[in-house]
Short mmCIF file of N, CA, C and O in Angstrom, two decimals:
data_model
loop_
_atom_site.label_atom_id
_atom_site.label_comp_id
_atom_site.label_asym_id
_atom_site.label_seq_id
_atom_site.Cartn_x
_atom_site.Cartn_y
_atom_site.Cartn_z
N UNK A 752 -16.48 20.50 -47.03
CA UNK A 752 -16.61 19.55 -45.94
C UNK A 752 -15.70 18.35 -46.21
O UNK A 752 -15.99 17.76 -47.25
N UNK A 753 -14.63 17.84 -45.49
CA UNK A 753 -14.42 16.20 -45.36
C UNK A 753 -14.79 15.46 -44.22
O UNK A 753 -15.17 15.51 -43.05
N UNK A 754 -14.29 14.32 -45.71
CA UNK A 754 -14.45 13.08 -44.89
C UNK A 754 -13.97 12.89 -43.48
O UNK A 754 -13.06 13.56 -42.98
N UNK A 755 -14.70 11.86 -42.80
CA UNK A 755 -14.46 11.82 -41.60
C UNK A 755 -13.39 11.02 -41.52
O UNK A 755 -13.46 10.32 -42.53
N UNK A 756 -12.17 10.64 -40.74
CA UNK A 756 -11.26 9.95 -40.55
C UNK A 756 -11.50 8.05 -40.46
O UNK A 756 -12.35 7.52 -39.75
N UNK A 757 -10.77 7.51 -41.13
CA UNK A 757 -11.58 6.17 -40.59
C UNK A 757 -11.14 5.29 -40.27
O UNK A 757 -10.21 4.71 -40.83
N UNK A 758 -11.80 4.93 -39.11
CA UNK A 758 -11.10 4.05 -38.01
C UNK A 758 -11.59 2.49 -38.70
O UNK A 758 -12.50 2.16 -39.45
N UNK A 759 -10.42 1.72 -37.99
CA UNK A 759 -10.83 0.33 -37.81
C UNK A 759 -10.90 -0.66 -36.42
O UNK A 759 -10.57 -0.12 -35.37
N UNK A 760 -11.13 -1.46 -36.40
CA UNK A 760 -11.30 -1.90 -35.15
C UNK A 760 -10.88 -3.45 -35.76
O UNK A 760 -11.42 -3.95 -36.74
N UNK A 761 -9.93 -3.99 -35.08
CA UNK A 761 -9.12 -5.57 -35.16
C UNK A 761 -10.22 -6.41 -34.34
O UNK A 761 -10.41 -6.15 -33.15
N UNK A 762 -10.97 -7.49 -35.04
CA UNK A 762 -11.91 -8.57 -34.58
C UNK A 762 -10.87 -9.74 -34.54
O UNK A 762 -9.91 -9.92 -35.28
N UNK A 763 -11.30 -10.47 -33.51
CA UNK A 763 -10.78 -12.16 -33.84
C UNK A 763 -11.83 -13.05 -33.62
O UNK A 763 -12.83 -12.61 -33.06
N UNK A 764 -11.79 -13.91 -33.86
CA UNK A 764 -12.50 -15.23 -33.86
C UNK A 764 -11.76 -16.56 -32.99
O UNK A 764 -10.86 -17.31 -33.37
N UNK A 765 -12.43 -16.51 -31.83
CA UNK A 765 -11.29 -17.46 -31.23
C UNK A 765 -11.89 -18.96 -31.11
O UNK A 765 -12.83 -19.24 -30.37
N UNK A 766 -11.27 -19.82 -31.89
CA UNK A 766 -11.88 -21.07 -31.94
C UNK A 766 -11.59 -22.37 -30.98
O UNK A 766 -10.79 -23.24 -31.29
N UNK A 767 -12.26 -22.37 -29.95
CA UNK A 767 -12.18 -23.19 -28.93
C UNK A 767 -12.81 -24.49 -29.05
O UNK A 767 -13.77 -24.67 -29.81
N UNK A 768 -12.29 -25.40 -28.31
CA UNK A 768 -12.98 -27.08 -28.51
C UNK A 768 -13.21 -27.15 -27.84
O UNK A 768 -12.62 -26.50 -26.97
N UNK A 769 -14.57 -28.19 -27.41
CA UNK A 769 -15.82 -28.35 -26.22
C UNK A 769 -14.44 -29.08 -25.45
O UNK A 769 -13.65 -29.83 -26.02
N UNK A 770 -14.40 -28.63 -24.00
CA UNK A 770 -13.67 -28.96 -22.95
C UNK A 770 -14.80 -29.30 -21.51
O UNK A 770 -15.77 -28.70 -21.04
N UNK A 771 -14.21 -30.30 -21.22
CA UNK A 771 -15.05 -31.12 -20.13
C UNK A 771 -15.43 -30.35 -19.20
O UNK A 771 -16.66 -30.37 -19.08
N UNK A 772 -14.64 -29.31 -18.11
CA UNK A 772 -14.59 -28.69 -16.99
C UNK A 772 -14.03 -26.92 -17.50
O UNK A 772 -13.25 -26.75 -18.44
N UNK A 773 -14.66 -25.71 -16.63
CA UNK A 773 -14.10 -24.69 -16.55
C UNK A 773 -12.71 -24.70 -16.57
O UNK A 773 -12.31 -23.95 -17.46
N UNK A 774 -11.77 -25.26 -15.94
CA UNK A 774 -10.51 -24.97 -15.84
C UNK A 774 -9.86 -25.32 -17.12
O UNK A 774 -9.07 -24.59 -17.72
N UNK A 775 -10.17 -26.31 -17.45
CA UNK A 775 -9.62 -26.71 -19.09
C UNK A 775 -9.97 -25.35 -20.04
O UNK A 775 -9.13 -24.61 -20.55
N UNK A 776 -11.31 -25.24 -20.11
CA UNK A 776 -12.06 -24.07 -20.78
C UNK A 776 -11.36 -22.86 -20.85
O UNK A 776 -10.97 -22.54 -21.97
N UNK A 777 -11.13 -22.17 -19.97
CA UNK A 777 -10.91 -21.12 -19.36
C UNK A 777 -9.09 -21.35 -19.79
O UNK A 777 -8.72 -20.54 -20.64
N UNK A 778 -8.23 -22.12 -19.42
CA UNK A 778 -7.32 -22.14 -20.08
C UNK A 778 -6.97 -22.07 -21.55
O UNK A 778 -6.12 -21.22 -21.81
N UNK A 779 -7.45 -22.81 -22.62
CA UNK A 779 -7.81 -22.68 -24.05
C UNK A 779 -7.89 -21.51 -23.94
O UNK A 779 -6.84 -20.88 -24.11
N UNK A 780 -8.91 -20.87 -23.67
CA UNK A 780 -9.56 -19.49 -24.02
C UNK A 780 -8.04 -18.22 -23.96
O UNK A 780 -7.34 -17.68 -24.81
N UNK A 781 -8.11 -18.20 -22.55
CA UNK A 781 -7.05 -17.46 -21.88
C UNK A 781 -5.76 -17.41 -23.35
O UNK A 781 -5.44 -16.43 -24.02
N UNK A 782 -5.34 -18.61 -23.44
CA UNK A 782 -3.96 -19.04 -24.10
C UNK A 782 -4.03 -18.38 -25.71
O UNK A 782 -3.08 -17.77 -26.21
N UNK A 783 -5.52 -18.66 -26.49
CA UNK A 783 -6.19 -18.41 -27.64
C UNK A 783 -6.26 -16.32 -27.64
O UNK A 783 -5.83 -15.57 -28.51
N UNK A 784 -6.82 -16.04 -26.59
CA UNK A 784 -7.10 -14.24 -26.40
C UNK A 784 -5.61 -13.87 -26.18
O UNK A 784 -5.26 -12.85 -26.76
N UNK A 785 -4.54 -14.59 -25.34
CA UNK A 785 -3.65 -13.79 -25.55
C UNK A 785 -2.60 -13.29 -26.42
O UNK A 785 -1.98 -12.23 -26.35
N UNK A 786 -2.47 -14.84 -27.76
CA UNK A 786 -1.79 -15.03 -28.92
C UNK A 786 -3.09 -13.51 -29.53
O UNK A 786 -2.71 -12.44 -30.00
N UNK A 787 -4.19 -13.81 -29.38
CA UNK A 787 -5.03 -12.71 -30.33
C UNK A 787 -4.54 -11.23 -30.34
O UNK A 787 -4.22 -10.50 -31.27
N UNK A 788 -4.63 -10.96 -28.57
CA UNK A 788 -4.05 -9.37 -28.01
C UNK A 788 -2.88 -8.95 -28.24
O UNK A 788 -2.39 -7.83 -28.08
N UNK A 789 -2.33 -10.16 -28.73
CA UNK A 789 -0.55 -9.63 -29.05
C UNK A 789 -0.22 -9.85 -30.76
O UNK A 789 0.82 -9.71 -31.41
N UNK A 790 -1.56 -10.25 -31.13
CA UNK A 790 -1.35 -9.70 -33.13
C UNK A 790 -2.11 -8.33 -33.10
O UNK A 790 -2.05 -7.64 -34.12
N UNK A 791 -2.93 -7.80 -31.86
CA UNK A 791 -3.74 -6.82 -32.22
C UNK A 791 -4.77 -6.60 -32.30
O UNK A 791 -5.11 -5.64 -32.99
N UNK A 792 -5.84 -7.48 -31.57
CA UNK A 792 -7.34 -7.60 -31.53
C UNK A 792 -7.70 -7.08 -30.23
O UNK A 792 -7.20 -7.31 -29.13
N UNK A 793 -8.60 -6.38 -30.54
CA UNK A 793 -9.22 -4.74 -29.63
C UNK A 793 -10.69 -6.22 -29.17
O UNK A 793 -10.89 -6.37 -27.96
N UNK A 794 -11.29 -6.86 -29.87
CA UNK A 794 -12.63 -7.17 -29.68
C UNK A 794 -12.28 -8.82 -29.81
O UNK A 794 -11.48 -8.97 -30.73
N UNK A 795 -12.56 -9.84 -29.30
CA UNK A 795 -12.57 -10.81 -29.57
C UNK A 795 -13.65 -11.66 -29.36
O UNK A 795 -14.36 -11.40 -28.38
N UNK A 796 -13.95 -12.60 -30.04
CA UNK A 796 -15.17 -13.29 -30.22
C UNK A 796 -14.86 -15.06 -30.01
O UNK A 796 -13.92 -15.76 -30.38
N UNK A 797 -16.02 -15.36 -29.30
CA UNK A 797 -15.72 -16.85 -28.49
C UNK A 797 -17.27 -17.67 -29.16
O UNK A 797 -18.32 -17.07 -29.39
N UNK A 798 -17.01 -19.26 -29.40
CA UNK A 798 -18.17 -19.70 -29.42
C UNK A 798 -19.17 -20.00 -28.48
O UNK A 798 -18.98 -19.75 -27.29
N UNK A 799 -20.47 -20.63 -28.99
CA UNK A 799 -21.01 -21.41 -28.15
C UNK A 799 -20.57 -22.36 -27.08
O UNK A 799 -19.93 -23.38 -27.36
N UNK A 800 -20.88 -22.05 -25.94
CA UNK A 800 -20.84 -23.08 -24.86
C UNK A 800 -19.03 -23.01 -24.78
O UNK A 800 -18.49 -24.09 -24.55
N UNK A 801 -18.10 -21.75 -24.97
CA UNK A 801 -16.74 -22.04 -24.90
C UNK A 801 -16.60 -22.01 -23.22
O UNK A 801 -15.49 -22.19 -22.72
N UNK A 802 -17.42 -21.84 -22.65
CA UNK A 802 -17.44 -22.49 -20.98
C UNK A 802 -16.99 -23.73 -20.49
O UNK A 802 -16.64 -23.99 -19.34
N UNK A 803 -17.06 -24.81 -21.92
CA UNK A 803 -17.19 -25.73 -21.21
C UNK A 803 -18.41 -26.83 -22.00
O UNK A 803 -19.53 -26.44 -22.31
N UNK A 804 -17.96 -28.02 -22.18
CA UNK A 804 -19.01 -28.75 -22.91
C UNK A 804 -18.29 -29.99 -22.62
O UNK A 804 -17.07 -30.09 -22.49
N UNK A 805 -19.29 -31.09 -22.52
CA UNK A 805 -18.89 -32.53 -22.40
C UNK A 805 -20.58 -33.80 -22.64
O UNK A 805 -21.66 -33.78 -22.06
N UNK A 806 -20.12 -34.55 -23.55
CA UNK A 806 -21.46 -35.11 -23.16
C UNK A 806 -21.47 -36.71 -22.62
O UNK A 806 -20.58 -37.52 -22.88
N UNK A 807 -22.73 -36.98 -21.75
CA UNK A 807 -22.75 -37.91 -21.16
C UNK A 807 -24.22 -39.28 -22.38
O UNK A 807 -25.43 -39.38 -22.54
N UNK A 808 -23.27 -39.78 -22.73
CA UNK A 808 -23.33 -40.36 -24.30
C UNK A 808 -24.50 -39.64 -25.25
O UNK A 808 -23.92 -39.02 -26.15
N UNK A 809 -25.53 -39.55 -25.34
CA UNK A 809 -26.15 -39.03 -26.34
C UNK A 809 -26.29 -37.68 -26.17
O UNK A 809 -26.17 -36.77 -27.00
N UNK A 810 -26.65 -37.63 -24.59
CA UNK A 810 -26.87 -36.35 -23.81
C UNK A 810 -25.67 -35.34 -23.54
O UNK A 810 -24.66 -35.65 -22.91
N UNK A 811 -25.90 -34.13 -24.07
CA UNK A 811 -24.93 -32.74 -23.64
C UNK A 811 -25.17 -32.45 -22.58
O UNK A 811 -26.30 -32.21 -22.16
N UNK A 812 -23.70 -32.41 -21.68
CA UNK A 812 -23.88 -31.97 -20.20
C UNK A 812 -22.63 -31.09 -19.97
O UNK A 812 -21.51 -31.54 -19.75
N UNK A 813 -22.92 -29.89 -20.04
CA UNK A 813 -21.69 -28.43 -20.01
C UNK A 813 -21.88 -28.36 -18.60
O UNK A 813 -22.88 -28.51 -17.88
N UNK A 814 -20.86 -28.12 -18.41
CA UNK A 814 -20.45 -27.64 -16.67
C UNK A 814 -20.81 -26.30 -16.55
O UNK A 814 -20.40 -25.41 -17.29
N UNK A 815 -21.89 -26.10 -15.27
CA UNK A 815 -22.55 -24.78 -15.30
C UNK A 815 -22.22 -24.31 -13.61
O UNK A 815 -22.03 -25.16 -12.74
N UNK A 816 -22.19 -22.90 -13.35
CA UNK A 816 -22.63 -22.45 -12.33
C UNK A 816 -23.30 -21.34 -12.53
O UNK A 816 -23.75 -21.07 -13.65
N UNK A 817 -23.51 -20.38 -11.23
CA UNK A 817 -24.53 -19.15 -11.08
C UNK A 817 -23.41 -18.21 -11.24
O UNK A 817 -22.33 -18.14 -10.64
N UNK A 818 -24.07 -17.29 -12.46
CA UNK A 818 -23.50 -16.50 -12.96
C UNK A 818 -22.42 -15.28 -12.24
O UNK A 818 -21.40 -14.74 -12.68
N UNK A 819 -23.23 -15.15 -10.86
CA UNK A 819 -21.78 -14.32 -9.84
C UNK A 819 -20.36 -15.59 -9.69
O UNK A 819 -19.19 -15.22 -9.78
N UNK A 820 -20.61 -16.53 -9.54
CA UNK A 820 -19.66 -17.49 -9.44
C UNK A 820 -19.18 -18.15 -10.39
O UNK A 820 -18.42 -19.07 -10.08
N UNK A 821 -19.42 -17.95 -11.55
CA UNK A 821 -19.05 -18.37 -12.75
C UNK A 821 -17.66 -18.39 -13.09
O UNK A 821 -17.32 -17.51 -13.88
N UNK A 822 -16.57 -19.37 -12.62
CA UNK A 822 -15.46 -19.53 -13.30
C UNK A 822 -14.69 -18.73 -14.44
O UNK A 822 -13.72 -17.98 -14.42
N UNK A 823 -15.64 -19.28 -15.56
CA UNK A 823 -15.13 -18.97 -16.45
C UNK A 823 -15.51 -17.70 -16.83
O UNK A 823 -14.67 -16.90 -17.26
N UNK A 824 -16.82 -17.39 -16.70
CA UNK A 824 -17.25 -15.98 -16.88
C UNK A 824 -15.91 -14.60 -16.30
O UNK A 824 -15.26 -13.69 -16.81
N UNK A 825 -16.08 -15.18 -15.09
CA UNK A 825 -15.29 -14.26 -14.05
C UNK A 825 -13.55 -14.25 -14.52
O UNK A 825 -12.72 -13.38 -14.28
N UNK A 826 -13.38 -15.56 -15.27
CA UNK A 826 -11.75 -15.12 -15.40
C UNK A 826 -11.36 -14.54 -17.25
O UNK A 826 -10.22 -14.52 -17.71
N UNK A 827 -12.38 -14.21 -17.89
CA UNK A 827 -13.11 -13.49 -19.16
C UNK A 827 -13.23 -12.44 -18.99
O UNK A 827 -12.80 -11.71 -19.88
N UNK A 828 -13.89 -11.77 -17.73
CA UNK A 828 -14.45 -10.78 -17.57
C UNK A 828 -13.04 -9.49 -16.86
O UNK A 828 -13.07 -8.27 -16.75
N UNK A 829 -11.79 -10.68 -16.46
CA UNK A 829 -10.79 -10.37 -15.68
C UNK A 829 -9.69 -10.15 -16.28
O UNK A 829 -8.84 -9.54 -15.62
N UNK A 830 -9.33 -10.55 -17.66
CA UNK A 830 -8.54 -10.85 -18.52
C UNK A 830 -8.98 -9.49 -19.41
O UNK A 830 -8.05 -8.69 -19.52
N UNK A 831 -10.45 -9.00 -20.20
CA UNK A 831 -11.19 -7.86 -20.86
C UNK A 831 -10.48 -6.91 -20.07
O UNK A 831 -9.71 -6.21 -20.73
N UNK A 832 -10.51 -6.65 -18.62
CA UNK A 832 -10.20 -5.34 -17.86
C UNK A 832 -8.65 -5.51 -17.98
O UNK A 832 -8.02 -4.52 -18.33
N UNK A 833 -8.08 -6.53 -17.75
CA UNK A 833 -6.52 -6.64 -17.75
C UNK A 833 -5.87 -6.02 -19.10
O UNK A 833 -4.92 -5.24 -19.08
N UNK A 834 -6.38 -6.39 -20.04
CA UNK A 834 -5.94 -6.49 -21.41
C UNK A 834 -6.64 -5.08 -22.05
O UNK A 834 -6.14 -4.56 -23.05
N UNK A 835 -7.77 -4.55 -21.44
CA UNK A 835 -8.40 -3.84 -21.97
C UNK A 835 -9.32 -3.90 -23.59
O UNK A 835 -9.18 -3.10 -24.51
N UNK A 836 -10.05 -4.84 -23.56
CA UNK A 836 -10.37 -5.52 -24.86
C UNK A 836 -12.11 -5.83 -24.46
O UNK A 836 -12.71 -5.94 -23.39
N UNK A 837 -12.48 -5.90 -25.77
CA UNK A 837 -14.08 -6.28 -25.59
C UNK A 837 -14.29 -7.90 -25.78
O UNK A 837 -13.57 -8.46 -26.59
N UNK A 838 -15.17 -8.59 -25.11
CA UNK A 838 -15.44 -10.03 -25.58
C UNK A 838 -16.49 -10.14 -25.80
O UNK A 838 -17.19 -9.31 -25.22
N UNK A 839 -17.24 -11.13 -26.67
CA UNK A 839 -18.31 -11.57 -26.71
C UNK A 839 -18.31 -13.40 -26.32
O UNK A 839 -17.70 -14.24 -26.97
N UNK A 840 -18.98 -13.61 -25.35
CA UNK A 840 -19.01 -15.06 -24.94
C UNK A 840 -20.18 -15.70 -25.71
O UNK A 840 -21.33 -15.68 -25.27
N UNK A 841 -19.81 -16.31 -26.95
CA UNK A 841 -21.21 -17.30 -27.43
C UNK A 841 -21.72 -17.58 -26.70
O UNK A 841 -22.61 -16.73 -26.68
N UNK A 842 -21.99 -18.54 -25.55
CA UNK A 842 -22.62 -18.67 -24.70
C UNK A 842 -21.47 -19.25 -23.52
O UNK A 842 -20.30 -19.56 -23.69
N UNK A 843 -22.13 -19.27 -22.51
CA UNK A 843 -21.44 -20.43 -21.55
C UNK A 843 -22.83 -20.87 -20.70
O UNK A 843 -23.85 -20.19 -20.65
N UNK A 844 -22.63 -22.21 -20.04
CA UNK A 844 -24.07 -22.78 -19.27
C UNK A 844 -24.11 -22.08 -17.74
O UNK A 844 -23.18 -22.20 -16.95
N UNK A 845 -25.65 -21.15 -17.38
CA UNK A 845 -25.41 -20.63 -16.23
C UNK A 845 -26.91 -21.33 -15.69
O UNK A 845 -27.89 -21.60 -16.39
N UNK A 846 -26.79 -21.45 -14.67
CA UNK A 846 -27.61 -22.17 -13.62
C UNK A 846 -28.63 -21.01 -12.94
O UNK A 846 -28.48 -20.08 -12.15
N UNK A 847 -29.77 -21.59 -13.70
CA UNK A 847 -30.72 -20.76 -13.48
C UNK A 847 -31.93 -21.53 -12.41
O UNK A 847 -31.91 -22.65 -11.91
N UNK A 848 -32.88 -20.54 -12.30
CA UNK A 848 -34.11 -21.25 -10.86
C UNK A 848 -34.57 -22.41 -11.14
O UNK A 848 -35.07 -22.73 -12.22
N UNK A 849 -34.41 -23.22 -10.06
CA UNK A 849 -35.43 -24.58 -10.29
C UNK A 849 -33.79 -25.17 -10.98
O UNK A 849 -34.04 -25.84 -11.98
N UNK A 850 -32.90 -25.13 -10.82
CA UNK A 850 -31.87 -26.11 -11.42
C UNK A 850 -32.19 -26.40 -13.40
O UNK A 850 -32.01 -27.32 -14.19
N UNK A 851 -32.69 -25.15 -13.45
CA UNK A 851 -32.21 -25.09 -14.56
C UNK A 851 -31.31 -24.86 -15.46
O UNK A 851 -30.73 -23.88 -14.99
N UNK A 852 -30.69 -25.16 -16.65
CA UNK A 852 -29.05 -24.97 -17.16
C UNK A 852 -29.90 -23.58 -18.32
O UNK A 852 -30.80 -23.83 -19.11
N UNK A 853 -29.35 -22.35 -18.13
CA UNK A 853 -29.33 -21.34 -19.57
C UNK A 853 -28.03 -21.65 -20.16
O UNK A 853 -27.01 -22.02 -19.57
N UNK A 854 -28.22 -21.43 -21.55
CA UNK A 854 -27.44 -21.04 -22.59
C UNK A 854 -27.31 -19.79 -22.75
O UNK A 854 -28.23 -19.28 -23.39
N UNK A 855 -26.09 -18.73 -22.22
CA UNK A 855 -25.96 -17.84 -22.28
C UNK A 855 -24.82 -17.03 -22.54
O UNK A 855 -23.69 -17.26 -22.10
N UNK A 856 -25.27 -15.73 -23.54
CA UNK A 856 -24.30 -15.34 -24.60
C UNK A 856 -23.79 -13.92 -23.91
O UNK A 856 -24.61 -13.02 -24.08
N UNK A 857 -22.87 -13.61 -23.35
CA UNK A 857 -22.24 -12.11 -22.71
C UNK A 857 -21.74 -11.43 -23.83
O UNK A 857 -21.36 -11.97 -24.86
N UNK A 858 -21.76 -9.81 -23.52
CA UNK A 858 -20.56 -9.28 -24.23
C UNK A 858 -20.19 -8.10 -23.18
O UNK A 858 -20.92 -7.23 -22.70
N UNK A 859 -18.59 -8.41 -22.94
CA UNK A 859 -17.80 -7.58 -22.09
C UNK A 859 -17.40 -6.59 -22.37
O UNK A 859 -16.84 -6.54 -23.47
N UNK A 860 -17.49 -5.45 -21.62
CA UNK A 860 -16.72 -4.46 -22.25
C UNK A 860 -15.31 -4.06 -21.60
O UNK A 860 -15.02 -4.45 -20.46
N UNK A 861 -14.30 -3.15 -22.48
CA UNK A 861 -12.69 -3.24 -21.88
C UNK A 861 -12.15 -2.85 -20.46
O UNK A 861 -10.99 -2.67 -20.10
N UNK A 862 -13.63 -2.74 -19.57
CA UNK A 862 -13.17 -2.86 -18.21
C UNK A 862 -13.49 -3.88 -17.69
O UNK A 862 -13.03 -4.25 -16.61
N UNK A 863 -14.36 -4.55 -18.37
CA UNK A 863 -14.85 -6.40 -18.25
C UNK A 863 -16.11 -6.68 -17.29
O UNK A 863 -16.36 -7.72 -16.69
N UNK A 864 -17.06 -5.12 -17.31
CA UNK A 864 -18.10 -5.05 -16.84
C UNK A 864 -19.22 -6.30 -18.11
O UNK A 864 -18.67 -6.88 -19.04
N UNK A 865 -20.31 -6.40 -17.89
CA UNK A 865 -21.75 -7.10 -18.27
C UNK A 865 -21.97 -6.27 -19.07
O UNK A 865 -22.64 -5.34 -18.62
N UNK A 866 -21.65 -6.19 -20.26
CA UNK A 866 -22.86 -4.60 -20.96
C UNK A 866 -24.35 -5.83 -21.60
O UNK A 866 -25.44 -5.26 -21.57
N UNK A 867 -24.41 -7.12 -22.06
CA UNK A 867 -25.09 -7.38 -22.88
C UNK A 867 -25.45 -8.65 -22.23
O UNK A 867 -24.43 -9.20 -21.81
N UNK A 868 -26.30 -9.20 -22.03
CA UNK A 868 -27.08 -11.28 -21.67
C UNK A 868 -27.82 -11.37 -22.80
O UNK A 868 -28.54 -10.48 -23.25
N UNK A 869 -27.62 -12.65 -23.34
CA UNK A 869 -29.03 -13.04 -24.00
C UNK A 869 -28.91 -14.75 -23.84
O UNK A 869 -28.06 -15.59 -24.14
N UNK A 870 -29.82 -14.76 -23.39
CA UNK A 870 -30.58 -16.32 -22.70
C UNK A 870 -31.05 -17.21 -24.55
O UNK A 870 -32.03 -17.02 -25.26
N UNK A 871 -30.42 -17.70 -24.66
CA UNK A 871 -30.75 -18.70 -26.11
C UNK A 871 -32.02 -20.02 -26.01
O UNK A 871 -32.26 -20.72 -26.99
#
């Protein structure tokens, strides 16, 4: 009997800084995944709140919407299918019932469908 053949799979770690608004966000990100996809990373990995973070002095206030309309989600999820690559979103802030803000963590798969939520 042999061994089975063995694969590897290229991870990155993409290290983003809390940015005030989606569009800032979402740019970083974008600019960060594509230097990644062009050394060779199949899977890439994002922090907490890389949606978007800003605080209003003591208080953290991340720019959120509802998750079908989600900016940043949606141009993550658009970029995975483009590129063909998996993401995991540490979280980004999605606007939940009653105007509530979730902390929430995706992982995309390389057609940039939802495979994974987890509400923190």
């Amino acid at each position: 009997m042999t061994a089975p053949a063995s694969t590897t799979t290229k991870i990155a770690c993409l290290q983003t800084r809390p940015m005030p608004d989606f569009a800032s966000a979402l740019d970083e990100a974008l600019g960060l995944a594509k230097q990644a996809v062009g050394a060779g990373a199949e899977f890439l990995l994002l922090p907490e709140y890389c949606g978007g973070l800003k605080s209003d002095g003591a208080a953290l206030n991340p720019p959120v919407a509802v998750e079908g309309e989600h900016p940043f989600l949606q141009g993550m999820r658009d970029f995975a299918a483009e590129r063909a690559v998996w993401v995991m979103l540490g979280s980004i802030a999605v606007q939940g019932a009653g105007g509530k803000i979730i902390n929430r963590g995706y992982v995309l798969d390389n057609t940039g469908a939802i495979v994974s939520r987890y509400d923190k």
